[in-house]
Tab-separated table of C-alpha atoms and ligand atoms in Angstrom:
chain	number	residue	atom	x	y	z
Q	186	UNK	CA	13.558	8.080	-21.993
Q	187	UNK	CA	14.162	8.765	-18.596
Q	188	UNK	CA	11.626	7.225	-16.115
Q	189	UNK	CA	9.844	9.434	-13.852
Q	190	UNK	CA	9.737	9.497	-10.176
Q	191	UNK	CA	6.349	9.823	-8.813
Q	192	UNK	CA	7.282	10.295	-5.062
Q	193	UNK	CA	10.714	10.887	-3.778
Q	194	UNK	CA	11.363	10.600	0.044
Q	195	UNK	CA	15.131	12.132	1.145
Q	196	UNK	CA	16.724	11.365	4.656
Q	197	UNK	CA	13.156	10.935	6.273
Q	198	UNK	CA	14.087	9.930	10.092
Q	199	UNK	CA	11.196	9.266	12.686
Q	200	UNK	CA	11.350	8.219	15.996
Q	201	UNK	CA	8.749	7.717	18.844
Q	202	UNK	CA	8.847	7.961	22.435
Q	203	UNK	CA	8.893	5.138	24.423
Q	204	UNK	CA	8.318	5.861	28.317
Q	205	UNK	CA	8.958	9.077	29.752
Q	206	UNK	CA	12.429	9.665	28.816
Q	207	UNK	CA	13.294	7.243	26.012
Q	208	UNK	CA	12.381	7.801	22.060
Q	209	UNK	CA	13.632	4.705	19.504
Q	210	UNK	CA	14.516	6.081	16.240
Q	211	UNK	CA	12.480	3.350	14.049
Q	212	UNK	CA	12.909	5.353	10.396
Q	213	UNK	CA	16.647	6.377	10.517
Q	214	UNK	CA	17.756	8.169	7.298
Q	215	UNK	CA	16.163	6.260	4.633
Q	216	UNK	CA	16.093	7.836	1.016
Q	217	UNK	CA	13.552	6.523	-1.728
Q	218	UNK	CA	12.207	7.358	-5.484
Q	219	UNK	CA	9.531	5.582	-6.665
Q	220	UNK	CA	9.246	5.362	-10.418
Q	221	UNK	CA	5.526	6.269	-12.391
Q	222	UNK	CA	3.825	2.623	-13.436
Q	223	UNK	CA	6.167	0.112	-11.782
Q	224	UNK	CA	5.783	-1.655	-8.315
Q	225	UNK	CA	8.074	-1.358	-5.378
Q	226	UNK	CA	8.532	-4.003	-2.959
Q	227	UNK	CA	9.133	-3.295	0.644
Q	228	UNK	CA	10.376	-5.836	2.134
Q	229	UNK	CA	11.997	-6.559	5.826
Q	230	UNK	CA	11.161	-8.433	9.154
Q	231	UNK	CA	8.249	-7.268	11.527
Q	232	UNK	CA	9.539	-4.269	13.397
Q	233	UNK	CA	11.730	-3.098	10.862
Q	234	UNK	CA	9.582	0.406	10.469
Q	235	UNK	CA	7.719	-0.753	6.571
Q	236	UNK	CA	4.708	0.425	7.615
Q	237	UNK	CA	6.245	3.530	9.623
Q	238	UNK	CA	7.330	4.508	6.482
Q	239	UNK	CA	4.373	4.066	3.777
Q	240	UNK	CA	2.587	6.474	7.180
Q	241	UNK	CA	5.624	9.137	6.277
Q	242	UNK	CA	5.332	8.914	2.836
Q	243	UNK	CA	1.816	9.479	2.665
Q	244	UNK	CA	1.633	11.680	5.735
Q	245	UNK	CA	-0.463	10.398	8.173
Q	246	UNK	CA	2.766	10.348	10.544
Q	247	UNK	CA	4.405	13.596	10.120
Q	248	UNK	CA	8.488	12.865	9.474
Q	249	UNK	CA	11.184	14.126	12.203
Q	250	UNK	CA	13.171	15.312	9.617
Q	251	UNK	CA	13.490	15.276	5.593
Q	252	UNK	CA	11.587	15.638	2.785
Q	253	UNK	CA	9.367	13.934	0.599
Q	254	UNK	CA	8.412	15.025	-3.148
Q	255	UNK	CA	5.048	14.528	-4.842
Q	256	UNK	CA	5.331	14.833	-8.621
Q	257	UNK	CA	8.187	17.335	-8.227
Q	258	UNK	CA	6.166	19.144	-5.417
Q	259	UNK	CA	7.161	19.259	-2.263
Q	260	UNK	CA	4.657	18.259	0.254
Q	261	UNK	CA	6.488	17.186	3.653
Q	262	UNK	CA	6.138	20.934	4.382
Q	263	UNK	CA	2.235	21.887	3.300
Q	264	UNK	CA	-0.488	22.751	5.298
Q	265	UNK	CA	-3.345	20.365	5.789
Q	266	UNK	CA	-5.394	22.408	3.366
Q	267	UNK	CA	-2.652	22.258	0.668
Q	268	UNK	CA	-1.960	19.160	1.047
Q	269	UNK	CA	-5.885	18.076	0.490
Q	270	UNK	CA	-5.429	17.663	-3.706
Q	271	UNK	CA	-2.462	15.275	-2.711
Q	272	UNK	CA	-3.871	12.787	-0.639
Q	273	UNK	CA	-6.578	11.498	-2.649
Q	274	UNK	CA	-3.846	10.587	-5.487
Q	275	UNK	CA	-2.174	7.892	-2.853
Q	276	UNK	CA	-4.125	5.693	-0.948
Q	277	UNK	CA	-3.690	2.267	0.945
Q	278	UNK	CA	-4.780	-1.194	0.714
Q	279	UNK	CA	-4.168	-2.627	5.037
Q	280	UNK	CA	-3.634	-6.034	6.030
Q	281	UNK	CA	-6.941	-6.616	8.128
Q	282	UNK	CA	-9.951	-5.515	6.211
Q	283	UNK	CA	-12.020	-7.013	9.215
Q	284	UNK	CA	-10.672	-3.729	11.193
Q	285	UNK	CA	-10.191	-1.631	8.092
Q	286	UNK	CA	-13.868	-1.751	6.889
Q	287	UNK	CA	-16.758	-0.480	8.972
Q	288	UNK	CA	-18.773	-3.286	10.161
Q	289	UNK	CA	-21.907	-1.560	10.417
Q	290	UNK	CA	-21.611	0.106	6.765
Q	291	UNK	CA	-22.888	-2.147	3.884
Q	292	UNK	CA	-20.485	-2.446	1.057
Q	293	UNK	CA	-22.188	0.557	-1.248
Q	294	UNK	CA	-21.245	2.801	1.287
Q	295	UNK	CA	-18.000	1.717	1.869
Q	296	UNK	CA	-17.023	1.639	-1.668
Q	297	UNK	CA	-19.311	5.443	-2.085
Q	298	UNK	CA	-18.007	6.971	1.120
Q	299	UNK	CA	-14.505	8.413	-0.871
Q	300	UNK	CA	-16.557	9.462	-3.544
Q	301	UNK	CA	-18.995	11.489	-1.570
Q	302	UNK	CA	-16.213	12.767	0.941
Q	303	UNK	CA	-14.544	14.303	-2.524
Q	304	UNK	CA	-17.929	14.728	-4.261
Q	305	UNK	CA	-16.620	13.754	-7.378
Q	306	UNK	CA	-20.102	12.516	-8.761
Q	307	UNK	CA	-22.809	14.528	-10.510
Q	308	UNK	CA	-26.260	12.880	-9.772
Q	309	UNK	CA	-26.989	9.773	-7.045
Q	310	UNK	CA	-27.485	7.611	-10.594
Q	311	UNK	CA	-23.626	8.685	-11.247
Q	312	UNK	CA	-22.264	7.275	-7.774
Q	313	UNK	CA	-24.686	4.238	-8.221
Q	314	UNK	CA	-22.759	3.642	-11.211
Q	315	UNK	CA	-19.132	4.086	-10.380
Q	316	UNK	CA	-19.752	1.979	-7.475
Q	317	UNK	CA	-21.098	-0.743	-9.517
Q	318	UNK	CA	-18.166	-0.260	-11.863
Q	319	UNK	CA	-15.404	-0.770	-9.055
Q	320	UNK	CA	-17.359	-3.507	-7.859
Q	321	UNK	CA	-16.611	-5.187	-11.248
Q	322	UNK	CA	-13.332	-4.267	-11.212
Q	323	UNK	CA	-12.576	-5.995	-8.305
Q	324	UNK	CA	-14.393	-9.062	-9.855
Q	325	UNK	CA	-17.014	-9.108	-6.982
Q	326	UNK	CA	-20.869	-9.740	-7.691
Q	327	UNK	CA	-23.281	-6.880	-7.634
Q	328	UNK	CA	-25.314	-8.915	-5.171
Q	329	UNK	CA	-22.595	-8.151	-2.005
Q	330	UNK	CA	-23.660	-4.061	-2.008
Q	331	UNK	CA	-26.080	-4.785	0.297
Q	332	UNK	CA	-23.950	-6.967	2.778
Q	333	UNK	CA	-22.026	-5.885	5.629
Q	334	UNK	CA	-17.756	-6.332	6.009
Q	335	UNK	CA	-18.571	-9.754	8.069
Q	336	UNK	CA	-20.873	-11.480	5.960
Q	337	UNK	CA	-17.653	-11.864	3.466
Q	338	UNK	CA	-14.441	-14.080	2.826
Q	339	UNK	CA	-11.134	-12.606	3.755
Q	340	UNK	CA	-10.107	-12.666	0.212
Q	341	UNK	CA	-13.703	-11.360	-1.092
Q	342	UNK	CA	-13.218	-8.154	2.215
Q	343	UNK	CA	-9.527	-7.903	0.340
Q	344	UNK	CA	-11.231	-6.945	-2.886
Q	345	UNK	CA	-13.558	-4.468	-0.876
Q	346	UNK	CA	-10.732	-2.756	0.415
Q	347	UNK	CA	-9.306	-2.340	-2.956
Q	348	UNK	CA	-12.442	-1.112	-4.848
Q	349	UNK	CA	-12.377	1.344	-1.817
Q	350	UNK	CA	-8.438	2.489	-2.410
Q	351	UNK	CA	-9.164	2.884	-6.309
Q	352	UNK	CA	-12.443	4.538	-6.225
Q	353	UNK	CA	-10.721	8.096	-6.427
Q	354	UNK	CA	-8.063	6.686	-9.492
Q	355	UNK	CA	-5.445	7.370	-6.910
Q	356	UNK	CA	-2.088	7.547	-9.194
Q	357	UNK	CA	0.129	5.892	-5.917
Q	358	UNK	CA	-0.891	2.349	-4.058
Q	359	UNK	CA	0.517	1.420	-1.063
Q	360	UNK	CA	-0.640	-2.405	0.003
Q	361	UNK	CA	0.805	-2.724	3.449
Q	362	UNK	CA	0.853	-6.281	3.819
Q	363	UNK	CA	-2.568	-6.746	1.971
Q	364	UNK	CA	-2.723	-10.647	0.763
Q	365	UNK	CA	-0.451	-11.500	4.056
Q	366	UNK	CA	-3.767	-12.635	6.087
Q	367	UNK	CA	-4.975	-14.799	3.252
Q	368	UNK	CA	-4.120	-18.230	2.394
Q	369	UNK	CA	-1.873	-18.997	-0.113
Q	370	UNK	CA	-4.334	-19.722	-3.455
Q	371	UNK	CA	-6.198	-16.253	-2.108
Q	372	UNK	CA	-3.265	-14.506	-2.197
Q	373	UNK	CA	-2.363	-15.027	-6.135
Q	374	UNK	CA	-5.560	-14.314	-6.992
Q	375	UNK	CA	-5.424	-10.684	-4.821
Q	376	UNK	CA	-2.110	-10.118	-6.322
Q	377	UNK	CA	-3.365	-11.252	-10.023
Q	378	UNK	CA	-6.213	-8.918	-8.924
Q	379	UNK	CA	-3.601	-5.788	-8.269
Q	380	UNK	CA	-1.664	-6.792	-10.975
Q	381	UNK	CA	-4.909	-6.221	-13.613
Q	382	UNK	CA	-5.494	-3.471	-11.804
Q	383	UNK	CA	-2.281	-1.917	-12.309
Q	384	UNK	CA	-2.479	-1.890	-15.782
Q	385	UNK	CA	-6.227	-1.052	-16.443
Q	386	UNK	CA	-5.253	1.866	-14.137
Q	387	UNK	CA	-1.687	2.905	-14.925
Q	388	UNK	CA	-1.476	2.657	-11.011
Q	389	UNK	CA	2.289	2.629	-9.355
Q	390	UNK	CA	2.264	0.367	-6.527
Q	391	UNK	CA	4.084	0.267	-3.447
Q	392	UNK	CA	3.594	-3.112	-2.382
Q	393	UNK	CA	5.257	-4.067	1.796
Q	394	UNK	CA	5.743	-7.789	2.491
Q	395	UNK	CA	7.741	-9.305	5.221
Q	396	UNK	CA	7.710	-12.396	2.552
Q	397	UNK	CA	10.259	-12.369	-0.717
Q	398	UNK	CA	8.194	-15.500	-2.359
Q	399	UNK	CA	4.999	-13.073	-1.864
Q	400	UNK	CA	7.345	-10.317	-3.733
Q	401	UNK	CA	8.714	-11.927	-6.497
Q	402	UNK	CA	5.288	-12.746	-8.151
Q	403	UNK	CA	4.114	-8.912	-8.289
Q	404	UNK	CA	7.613	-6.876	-7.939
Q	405	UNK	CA	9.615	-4.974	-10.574
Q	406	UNK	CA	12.078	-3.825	-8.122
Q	407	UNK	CA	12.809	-4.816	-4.276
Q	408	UNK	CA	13.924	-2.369	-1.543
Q	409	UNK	CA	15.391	-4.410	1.816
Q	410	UNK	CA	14.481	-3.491	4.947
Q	411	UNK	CA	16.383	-3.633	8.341
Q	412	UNK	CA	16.121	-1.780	11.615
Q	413	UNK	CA	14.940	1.295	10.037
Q	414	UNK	CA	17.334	1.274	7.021
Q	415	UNK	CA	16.984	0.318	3.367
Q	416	UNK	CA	20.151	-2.060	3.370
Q	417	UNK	CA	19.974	-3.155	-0.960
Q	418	UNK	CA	17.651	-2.266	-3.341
Q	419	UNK	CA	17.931	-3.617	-6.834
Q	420	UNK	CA	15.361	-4.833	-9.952
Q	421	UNK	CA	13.518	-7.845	-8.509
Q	422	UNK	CA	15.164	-10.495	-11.599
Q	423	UNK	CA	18.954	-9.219	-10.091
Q	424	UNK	CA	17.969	-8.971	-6.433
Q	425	UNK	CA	16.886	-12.765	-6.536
Q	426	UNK	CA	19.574	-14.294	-8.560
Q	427	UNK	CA	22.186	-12.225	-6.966
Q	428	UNK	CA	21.844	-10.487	-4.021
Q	429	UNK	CA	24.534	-8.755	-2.402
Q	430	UNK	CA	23.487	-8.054	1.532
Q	431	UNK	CA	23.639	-10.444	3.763
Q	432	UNK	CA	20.604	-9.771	5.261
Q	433	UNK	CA	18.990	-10.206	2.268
Q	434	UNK	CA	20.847	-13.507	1.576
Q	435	UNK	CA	19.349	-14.782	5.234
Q	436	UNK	CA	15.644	-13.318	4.025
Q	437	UNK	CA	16.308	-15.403	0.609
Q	438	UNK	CA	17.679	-18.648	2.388
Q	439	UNK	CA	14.490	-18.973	4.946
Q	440	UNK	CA	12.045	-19.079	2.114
Q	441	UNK	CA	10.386	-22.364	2.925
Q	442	UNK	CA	11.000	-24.892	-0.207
Q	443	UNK	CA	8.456	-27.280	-1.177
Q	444	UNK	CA	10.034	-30.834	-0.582
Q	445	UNK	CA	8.110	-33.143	-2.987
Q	446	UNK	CA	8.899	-37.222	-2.508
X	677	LIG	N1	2.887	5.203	17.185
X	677	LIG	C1	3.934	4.509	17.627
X	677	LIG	N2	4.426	4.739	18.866
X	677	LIG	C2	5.502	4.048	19.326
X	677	LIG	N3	6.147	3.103	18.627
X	677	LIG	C3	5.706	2.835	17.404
X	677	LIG	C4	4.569	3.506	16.827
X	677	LIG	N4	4.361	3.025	15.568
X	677	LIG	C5	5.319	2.099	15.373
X	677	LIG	N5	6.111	1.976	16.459
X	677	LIG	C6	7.270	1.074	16.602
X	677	LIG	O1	8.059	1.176	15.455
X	677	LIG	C7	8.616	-0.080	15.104
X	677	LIG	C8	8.318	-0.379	13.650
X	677	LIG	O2	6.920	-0.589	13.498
X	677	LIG	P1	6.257	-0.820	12.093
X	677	LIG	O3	4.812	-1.062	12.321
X	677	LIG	O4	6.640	0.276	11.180
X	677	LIG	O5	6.975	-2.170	11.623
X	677	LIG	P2	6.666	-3.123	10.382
X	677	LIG	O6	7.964	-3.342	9.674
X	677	LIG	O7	5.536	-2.587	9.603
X	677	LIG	O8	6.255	-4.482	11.114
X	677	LIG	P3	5.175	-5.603	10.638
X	677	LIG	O9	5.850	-6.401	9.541
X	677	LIG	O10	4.985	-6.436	11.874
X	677	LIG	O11	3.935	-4.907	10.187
X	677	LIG	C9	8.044	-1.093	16.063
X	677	LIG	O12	8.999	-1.358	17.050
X	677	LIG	C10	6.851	-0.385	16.654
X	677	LIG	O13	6.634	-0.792	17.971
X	678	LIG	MG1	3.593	-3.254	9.235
């Protein structure tokens, strides 16, 4: 069976001005399918445009040039308005949920706020509901809906970010460097978390990382990232035992190895 793609991005270029008279083309030509149910890794240094791109692909930075498919549809080109069904079917897990999540809102409304934005609930028993449901999803007590961002771990505002992302059963997640903040026994359990997640949820994941020990534990496939480029992509088993770029030989070789005495 062939696989489907779920979003395909073709010769997508970007660049932004810097100064008066100077732009710096940070996206330059870079091509991408993702495939329905499996998770991408981005990977690359900081600077290298990873999050530039997950903006392009799920247009909240509008591209210079190419295209990008949705499901066969093209939606690089659509209106605001017709591009409204689209963008609650991807949505993104960030890096700082201190700054992502409103500090003044208490988790209920956080978690609520997509679902009443896209009034996808019948009766205020309904919402209560689903929001207690993601809440369990994202293996947090019921007892944190009436706390606020700051009164949280960073692991524990992780998961609140997530129940957010998922509330609308978005079919695309992009984590841009969401367990990168967290220390290193938080992070499995965030990406255990995703990876439960994924599969309750038939979810396709787009998961950025400037770290390739991070990526091995969640990724089917690996694309490399340099100075706007995608320099080797490859399934995540061939990429480690064999990689081919250079670059990605340097990015394998400065994973830190445990020395044990
Ligand atoms: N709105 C903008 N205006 C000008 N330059 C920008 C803008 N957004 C990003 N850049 C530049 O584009 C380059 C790539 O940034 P980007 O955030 O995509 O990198 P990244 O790979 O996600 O890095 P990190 O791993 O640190 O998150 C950087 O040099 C950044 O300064
Ligand atoms: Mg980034």
């Amino acid at each position: 069976m062939e696989e489907q793609v779920i979003i395909s991005a073709s010769h997508l270029k970007k660049s932004f001005r810097i100064g008066w008279n100077k732009r710096s083309c940070v996206i330059k030509d870079i091509s991408l399918d993702i495939y329905k149910g499996e998770t991408l890794a981005l990977v690359g240094e900081s600077g290298c445009g990873k999050s530039t791109l997950a903006r392009l692909l799920m247009r909240m930075l509008k591209a210079d040039e190419g295209t990008i498919l949705f499901e066969n549809n093209e939606i690089s080109g659509l209106s605001e308005k017709n591009f409204r069904p689209y963008r609650r079917e991807m949505q993104m897990v960030f890096q700082d949920p201190a700054s992502s999540l409103d500090p003044r809102m208490k988790v209920r409304d956080i978690i609520a706020e997509p679902l009443k934005a896209w009034h996808v609930y019948n009766s205020k028993k309904e919402l209560d509901e689903r929001v207690l449901e993601l809440v369990d999803m994202v293996e947090l007590r019921t007892d944190c809906l009436d706390r606020y961002p700051h009164q949280f771990s960073g692991g524990q505002r992780q998961r609140i970010g997530i129940a957010r992302a998922i509330a609308l059963n978005p079919k695309l997640l992009i984590c841009d460097e969401s367990v990168s903040a967290l220390d290193v026994c938080v992070q499995a359990q965030i990406l255990n978390l995703l990876k439960t997640l994924k599969k309750q949820m038939g979810l396709t994941c787009l998961f950025i990382s400037h770290d390739l020990s991070v990526v091995s534990f969640i990724a089917d496939r690996v694309c490399v990232m340099k100075d706007g480029t995608i320099c080797e992509s490859a399934p995540a088993n061939e990429l480690y035992k064999n990689p081919q770029h250079e670059y990605t030989k340097y990015l394998l070789s400065s994973i830190p190895q445990v020395i044990r005495k």
